[in-house]
XYZ file of C-alpha atoms in Angstrom:
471
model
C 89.121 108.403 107.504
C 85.396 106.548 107.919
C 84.293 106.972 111.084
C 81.752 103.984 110.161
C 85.097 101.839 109.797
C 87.869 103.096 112.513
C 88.543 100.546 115.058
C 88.667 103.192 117.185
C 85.358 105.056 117.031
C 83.227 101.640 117.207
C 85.075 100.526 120.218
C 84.070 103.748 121.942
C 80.957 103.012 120.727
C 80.800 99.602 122.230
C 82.419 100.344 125.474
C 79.731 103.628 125.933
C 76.778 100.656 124.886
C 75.815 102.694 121.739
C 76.664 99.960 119.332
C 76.782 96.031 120.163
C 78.759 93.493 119.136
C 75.869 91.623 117.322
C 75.323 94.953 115.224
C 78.842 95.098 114.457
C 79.107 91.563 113.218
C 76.032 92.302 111.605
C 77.252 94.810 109.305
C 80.271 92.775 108.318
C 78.003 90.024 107.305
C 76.006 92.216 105.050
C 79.157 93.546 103.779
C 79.861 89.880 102.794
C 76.861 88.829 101.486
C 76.656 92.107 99.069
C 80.313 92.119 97.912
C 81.758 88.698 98.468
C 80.109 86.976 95.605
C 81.551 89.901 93.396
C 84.446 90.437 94.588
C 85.536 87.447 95.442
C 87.658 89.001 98.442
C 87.069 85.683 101.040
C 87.749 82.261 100.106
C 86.470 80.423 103.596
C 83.492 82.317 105.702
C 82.686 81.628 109.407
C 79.450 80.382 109.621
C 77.095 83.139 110.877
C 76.443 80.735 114.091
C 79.438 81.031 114.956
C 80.406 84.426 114.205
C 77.068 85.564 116.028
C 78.036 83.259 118.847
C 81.096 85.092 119.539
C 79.477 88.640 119.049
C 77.650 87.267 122.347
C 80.922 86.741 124.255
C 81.708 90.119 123.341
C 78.939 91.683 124.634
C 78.912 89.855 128.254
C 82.895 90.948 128.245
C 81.412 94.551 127.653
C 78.749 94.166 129.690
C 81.258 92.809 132.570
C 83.686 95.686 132.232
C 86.588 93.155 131.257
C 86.348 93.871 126.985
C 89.759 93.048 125.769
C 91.907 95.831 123.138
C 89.823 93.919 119.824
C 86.824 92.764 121.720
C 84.236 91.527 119.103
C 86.310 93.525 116.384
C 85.499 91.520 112.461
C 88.988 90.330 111.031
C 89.776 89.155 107.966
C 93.089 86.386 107.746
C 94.701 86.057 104.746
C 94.467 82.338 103.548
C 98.625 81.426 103.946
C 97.852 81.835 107.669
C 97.114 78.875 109.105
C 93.610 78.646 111.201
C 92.515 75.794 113.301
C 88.700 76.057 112.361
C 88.893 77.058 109.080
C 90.830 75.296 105.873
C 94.188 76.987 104.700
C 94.683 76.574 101.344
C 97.241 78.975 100.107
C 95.118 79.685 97.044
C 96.086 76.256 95.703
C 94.617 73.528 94.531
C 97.894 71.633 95.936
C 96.298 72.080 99.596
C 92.654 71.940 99.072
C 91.120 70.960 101.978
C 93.626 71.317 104.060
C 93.286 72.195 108.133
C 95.583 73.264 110.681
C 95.593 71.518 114.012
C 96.896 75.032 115.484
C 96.292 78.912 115.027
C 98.919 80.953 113.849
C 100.952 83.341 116.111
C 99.321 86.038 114.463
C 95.782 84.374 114.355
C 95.743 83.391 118.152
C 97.488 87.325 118.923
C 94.295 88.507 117.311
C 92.261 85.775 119.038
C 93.318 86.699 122.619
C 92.321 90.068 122.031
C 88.860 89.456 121.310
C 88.771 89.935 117.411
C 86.478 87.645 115.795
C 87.864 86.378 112.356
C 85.297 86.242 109.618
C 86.730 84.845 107.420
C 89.946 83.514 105.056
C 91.127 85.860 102.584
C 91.880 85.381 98.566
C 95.655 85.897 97.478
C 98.126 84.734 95.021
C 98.513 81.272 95.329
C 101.256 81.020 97.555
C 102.131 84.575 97.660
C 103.540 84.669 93.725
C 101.329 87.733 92.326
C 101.030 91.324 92.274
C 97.558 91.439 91.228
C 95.551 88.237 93.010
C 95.110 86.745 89.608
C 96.956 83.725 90.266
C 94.394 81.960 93.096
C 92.477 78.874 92.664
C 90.246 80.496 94.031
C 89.560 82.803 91.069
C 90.950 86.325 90.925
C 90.030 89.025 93.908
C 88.191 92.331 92.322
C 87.666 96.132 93.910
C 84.005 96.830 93.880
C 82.532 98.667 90.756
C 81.858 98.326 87.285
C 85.482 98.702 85.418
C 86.910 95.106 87.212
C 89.648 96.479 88.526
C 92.055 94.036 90.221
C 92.519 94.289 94.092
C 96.676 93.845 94.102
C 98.612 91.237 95.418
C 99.203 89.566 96.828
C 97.021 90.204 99.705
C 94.053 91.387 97.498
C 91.779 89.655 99.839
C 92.441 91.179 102.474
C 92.343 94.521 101.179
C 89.178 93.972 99.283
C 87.299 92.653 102.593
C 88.351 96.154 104.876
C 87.526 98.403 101.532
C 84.004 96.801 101.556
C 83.280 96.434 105.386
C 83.789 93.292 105.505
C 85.764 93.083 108.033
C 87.313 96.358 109.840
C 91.254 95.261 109.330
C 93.010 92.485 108.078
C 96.187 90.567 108.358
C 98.676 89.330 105.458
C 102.069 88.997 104.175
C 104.108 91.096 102.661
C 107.032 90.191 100.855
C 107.816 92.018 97.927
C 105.318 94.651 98.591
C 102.007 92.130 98.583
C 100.495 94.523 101.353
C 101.304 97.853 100.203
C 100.144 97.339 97.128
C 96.968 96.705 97.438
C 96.350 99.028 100.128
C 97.586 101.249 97.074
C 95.214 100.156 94.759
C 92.408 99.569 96.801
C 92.714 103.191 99.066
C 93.518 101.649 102.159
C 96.412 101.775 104.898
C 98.787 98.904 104.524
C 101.901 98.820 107.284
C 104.770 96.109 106.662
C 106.818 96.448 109.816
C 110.581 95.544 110.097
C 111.394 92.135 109.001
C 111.640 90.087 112.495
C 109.059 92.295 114.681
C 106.181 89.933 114.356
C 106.102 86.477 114.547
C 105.903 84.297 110.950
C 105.369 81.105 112.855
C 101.980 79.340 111.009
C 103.079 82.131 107.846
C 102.989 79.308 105.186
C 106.286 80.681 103.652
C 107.600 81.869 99.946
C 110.641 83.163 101.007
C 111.561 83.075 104.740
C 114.037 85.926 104.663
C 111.375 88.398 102.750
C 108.326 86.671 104.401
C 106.683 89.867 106.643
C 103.514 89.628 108.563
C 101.659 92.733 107.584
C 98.440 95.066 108.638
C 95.643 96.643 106.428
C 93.171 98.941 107.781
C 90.792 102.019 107.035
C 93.564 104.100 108.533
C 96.853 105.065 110.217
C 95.898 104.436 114.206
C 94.004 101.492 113.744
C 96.644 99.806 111.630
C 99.519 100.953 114.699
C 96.305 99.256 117.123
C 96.918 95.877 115.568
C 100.778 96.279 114.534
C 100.981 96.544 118.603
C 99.035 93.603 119.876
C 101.144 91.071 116.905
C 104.362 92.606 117.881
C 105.773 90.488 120.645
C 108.310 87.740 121.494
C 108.067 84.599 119.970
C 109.721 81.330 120.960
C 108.378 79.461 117.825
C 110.071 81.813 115.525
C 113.907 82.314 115.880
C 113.760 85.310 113.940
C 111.000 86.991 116.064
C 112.743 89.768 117.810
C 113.386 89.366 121.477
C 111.752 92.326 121.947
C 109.328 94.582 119.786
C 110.884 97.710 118.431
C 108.888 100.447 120.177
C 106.000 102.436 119.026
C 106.147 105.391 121.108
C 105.094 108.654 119.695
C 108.317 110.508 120.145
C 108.716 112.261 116.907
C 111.981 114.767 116.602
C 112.778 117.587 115.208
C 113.665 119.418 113.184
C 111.652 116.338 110.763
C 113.649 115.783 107.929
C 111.402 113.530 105.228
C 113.953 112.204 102.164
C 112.984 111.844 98.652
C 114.411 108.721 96.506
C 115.040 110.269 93.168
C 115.695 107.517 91.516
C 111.727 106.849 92.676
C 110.467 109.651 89.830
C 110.473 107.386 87.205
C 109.809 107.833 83.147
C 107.047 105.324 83.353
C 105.283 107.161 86.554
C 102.033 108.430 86.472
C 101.364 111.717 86.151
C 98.525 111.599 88.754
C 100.989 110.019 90.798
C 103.454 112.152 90.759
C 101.643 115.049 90.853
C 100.160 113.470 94.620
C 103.851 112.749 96.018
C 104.657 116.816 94.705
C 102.123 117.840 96.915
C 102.463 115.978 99.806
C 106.149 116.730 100.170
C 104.859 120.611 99.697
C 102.673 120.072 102.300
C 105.304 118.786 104.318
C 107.434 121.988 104.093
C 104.729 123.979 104.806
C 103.933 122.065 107.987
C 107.380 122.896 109.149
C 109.519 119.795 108.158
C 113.025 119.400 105.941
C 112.747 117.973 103.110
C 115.926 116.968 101.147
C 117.176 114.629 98.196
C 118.635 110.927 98.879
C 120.390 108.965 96.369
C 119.078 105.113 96.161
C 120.626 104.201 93.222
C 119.979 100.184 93.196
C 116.355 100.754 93.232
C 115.978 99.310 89.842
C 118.505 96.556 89.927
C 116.838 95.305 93.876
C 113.950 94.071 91.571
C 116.048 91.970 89.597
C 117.805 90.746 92.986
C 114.146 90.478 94.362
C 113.640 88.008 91.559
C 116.082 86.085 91.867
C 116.338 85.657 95.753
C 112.661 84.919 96.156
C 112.036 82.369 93.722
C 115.260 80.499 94.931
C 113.970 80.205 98.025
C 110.642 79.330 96.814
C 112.100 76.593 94.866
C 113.008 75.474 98.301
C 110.451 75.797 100.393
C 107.437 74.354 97.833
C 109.646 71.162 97.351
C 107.627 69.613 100.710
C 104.679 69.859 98.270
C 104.918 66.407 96.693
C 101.609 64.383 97.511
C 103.667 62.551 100.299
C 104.820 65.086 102.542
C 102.413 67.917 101.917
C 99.434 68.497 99.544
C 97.994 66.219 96.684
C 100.041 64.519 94.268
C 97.045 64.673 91.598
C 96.987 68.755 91.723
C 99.565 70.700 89.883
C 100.801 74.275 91.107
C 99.440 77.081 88.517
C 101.681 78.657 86.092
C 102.882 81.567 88.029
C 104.308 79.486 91.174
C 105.420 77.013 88.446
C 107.523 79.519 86.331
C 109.005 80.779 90.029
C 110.224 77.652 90.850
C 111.703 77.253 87.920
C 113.546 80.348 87.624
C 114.701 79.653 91.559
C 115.806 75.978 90.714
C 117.767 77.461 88.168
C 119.722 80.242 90.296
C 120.307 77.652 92.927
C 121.935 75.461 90.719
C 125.483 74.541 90.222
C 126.083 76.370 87.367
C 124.078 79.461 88.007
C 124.907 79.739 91.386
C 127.424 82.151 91.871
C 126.227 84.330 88.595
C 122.834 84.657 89.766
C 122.294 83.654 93.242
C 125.316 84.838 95.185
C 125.403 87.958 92.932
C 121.968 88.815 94.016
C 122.894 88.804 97.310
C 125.494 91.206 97.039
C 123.281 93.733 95.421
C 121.255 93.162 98.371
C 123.265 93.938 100.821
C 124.042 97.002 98.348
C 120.454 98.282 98.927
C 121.107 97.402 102.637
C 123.942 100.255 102.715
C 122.596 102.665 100.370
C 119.200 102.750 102.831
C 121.948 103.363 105.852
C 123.623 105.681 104.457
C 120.152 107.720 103.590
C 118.936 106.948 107.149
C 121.803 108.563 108.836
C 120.640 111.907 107.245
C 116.693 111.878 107.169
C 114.039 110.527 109.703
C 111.779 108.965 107.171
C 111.408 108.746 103.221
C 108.006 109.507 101.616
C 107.724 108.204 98.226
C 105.126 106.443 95.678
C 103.661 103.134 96.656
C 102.915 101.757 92.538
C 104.035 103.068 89.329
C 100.185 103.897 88.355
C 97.254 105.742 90.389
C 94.343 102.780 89.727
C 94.784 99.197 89.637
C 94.596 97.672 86.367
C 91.612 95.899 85.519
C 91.150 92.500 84.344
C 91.180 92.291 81.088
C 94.510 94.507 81.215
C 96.361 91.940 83.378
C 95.296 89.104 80.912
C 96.349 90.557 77.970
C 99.441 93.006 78.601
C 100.887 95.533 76.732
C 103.967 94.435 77.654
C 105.665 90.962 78.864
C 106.723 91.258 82.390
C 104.884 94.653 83.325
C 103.298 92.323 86.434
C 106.785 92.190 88.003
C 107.529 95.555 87.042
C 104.916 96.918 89.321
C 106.879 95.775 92.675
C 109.782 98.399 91.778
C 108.795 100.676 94.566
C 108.409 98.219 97.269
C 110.649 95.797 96.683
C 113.863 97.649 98.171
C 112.149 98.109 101.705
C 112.044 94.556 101.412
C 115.129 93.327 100.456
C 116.350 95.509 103.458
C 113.729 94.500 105.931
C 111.999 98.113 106.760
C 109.341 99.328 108.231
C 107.058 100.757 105.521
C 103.222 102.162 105.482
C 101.325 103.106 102.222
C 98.478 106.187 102.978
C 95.838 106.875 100.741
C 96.594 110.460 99.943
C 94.698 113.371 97.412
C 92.363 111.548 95.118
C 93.059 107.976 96.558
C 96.838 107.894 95.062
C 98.817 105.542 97.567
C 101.896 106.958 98.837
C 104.804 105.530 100.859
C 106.463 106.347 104.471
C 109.754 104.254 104.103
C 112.038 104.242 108.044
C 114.908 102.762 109.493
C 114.902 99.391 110.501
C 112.977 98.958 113.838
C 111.698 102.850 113.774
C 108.044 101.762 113.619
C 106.889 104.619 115.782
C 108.628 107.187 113.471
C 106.827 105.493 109.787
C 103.862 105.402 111.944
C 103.121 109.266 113.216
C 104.683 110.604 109.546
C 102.058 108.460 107.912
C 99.190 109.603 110.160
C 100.676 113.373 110.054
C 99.817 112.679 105.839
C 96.655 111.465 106.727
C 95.725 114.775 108.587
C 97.001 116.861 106.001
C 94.728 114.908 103.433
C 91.744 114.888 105.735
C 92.482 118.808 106.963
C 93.807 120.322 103.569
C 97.780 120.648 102.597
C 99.314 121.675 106.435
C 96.673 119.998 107.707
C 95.299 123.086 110.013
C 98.586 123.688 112.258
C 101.380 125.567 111.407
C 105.366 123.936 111.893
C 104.747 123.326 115.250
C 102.303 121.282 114.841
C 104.645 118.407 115.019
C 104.938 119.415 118.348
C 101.290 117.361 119.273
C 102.720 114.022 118.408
């Protein structure tokens, strides 16, 4: 964990008058101007008046006593959320140009408490990625020489908090287009339980996948921001009615699960390696950890496939030049081939073969994650199949056909279930997994920051078993 980049530690610094908001925003636009035009990570920048304006506002709320939880705090959007001062574009060329008369519920959450959004973030177009390839925009790159891709599909967002850019970010998540990049790009990425924050301004792919998700430079700053966007929301009926609780109350004995069906043939050594350690490290530091059976995990990524396209195909069909969007601009060929495949499942004589059977499986993974959760607090497992992102030139021209879809195998199930999951940078950057029941934010939350200690502290991460004891 940075210091330079915790929410945290600047806001102390702000609020004891050893840093200003001016410096702070500042630094994020040096960030931008070194890395951006590399990089590629933000599609739509504030202009510096503004941003600088702002950073004044902060400082006369600091210097009034009345700063606010993200006052004068950089934040990057992701470009499917809709902002009233800046264009939303999805990544498309379908909705070039395009502005929002309104803030998302997400956007005006981080508004009201004083963070200052720098800019729009790269992604997918649409969401359809897993390595923010497929953007108008041009693809979204980790910093460095080799050209490694960021993930997707919320590589912007996750490229803009590696970098500095902007000290946490906000995108969606709904096959896993948070965690993996926070994977790949050695970051924290939290996708709570479907329903806890509200998707209203979310330009959707699939509305019952569709998850509003954090990325950060680590575990507490990325439960900061998961608390201020989880509330009520009238605009969105599936907005809880209240926000699951993130109270520290951890229990014990802990008892962390492992998915065996997660130790695949095609994992990485280096990755699996990483998850062996951390769940030795978790014994040692006092917890249980046992063996649970998931044994749809491979087939949920054919259901994911299925289920998300189809309701693609029915959400992009606004997109016609009359409704929404330009009727001279074509879709690229990756939301294209979606909407085909999801045309096709929907249709009368797919239907019940590949639609309505994919929904079964579904609510097969739905059980099978019950059934685990009535026996262990939390699962820790790997976030991708690989330790490093692939670069460039590897995405273009695959070994394989369909190795991009592939990818999504470990995230995909929390998704199709709707539960709360957080990727951690662990031992030499690998990106692993805290998987918890539905609604058990608090419990995803201190497990993943009890991995961060043991990562920054060594393998029990300086306490003996009751150490769980201090969270």
């Amino acid at each position: 964990m940075s210091v330079a980049r915790s929410i945290l530690a600047i806001r102390t610094a702000l609020h004891a008058g050893r840093l200003t908001p001016h410096a702070v925003i500042e630094s994020a636009l040096v960030a931008i101007s070194q890395h951006n035009p590399s990089c590629n990570a933000l599609v739509h920048v504030a202009s510096e008046s503004h941003l600088l304006s702002e950073a004044a506002e902060a400082a006369e709320r600091y210097r009034s006593g009345t700063p606010r939880a993200l006052e004068g705090i950089p934040v990057a959007v992701k470009d499917n959320f809709v902002t009233s001062d800046m264009p939303t574009t999805c990544a498309s060329a379908v909705l070039e140009g395009y502005s929002s008369p309104f803030d998302a519920t997400a956007v005006r959450s981080l508004r009201e408490a004083g963070a200052i959004v720098v800019g729009k973030a790269n992604m997918d177009e649409f969401g359809m990625g897993s390595f923010n390839t497929n953007s108008v925009h041009g693809a979204a790159v980790q910093p460095g020489s080799e050209g490694r891709v960021a993930g997707g599909s919320s590589g912007g967002s996750a490229v803009a908090v590696k970098t500095g850019m902007a000290l946490a970010a906000i995108g969606s998540d709904t096959g896993g287009s948070v965690r993996l990049p926070a994977a790949y790009c050695g970051i924290v990425g939290l996708k709570p339980s479907y329903g806890s924050i509200s998707r209203f301004g979310l330009v959707p792919y699939a509305n019952s996948l569709d998850t509003v998700g954090v990325l950060a430079n680590n575990v507490a700053d990325a439960a900061l921001l998961h608390d201020i966007l989880a509330h009520p929301d009238p605009n969105d009926m599936t907005c809880l009615p209240a926000p699951p609780s993130t109270k520290r109350n951890l229990r014990r004995p802990l008892t962390i699960g492992v998915p065996a069906e997660y130790n695949q043939v095609q994992l990485d050594p280096a990755v699996r390696d990483t998850w062996s350690r951390a769940l030795t490290a978790f014994e040692a530091a006092g917890a249980d950890v046992v063996p649970v059976q998931l044994p749809s995990t491979v087939p949920a990524l054919a259901a994911y496939y299925v289920l998300a396209p189809a309701e693609a195909a029915s959400n992009l069909a606004k997109y016609d030049g009359v409704r929404y969007g330009r009727a001279r601009d074509m879709f690229g060929d990756e939301v294209i081939r979606r909407v085909l495949v999801g045309t096709f499942a929907l249709s009368a004589g797919a239907h019940e073969s590949y639609y309505v059977h994919a929904q079964r499986l579904r609510r097969q993974v739905v059980d099978e994650f019950q059934a685990a959760f009535a026996h262990v607090d939390a699962m820790v497992c790997p976030a991708a199949l690989t330790a490093q992102a692939p670069t460039l030139d590897e995405v273009k021209h695959p070994r394989s056909g369909g190795s991009e879809y592939v990818t999504d195998v470990f995230t995909v199930p929390a998704s199709l279930a709707g539960l709360p999951a957080v990727v951690v940078p662990a031992w030499d950057g690998v990106g692993l997994q805290v998987l918890g029941k539905w609604g058990d934010a608090a419990m995803v939350l201190d497990v993943a920051e009890r991995l961060e200690r043991m990562v920054v502290l060594g393998d029990d991460g300086g306490v003996d078993g009751e150490g769980w004891a201090e969270f």
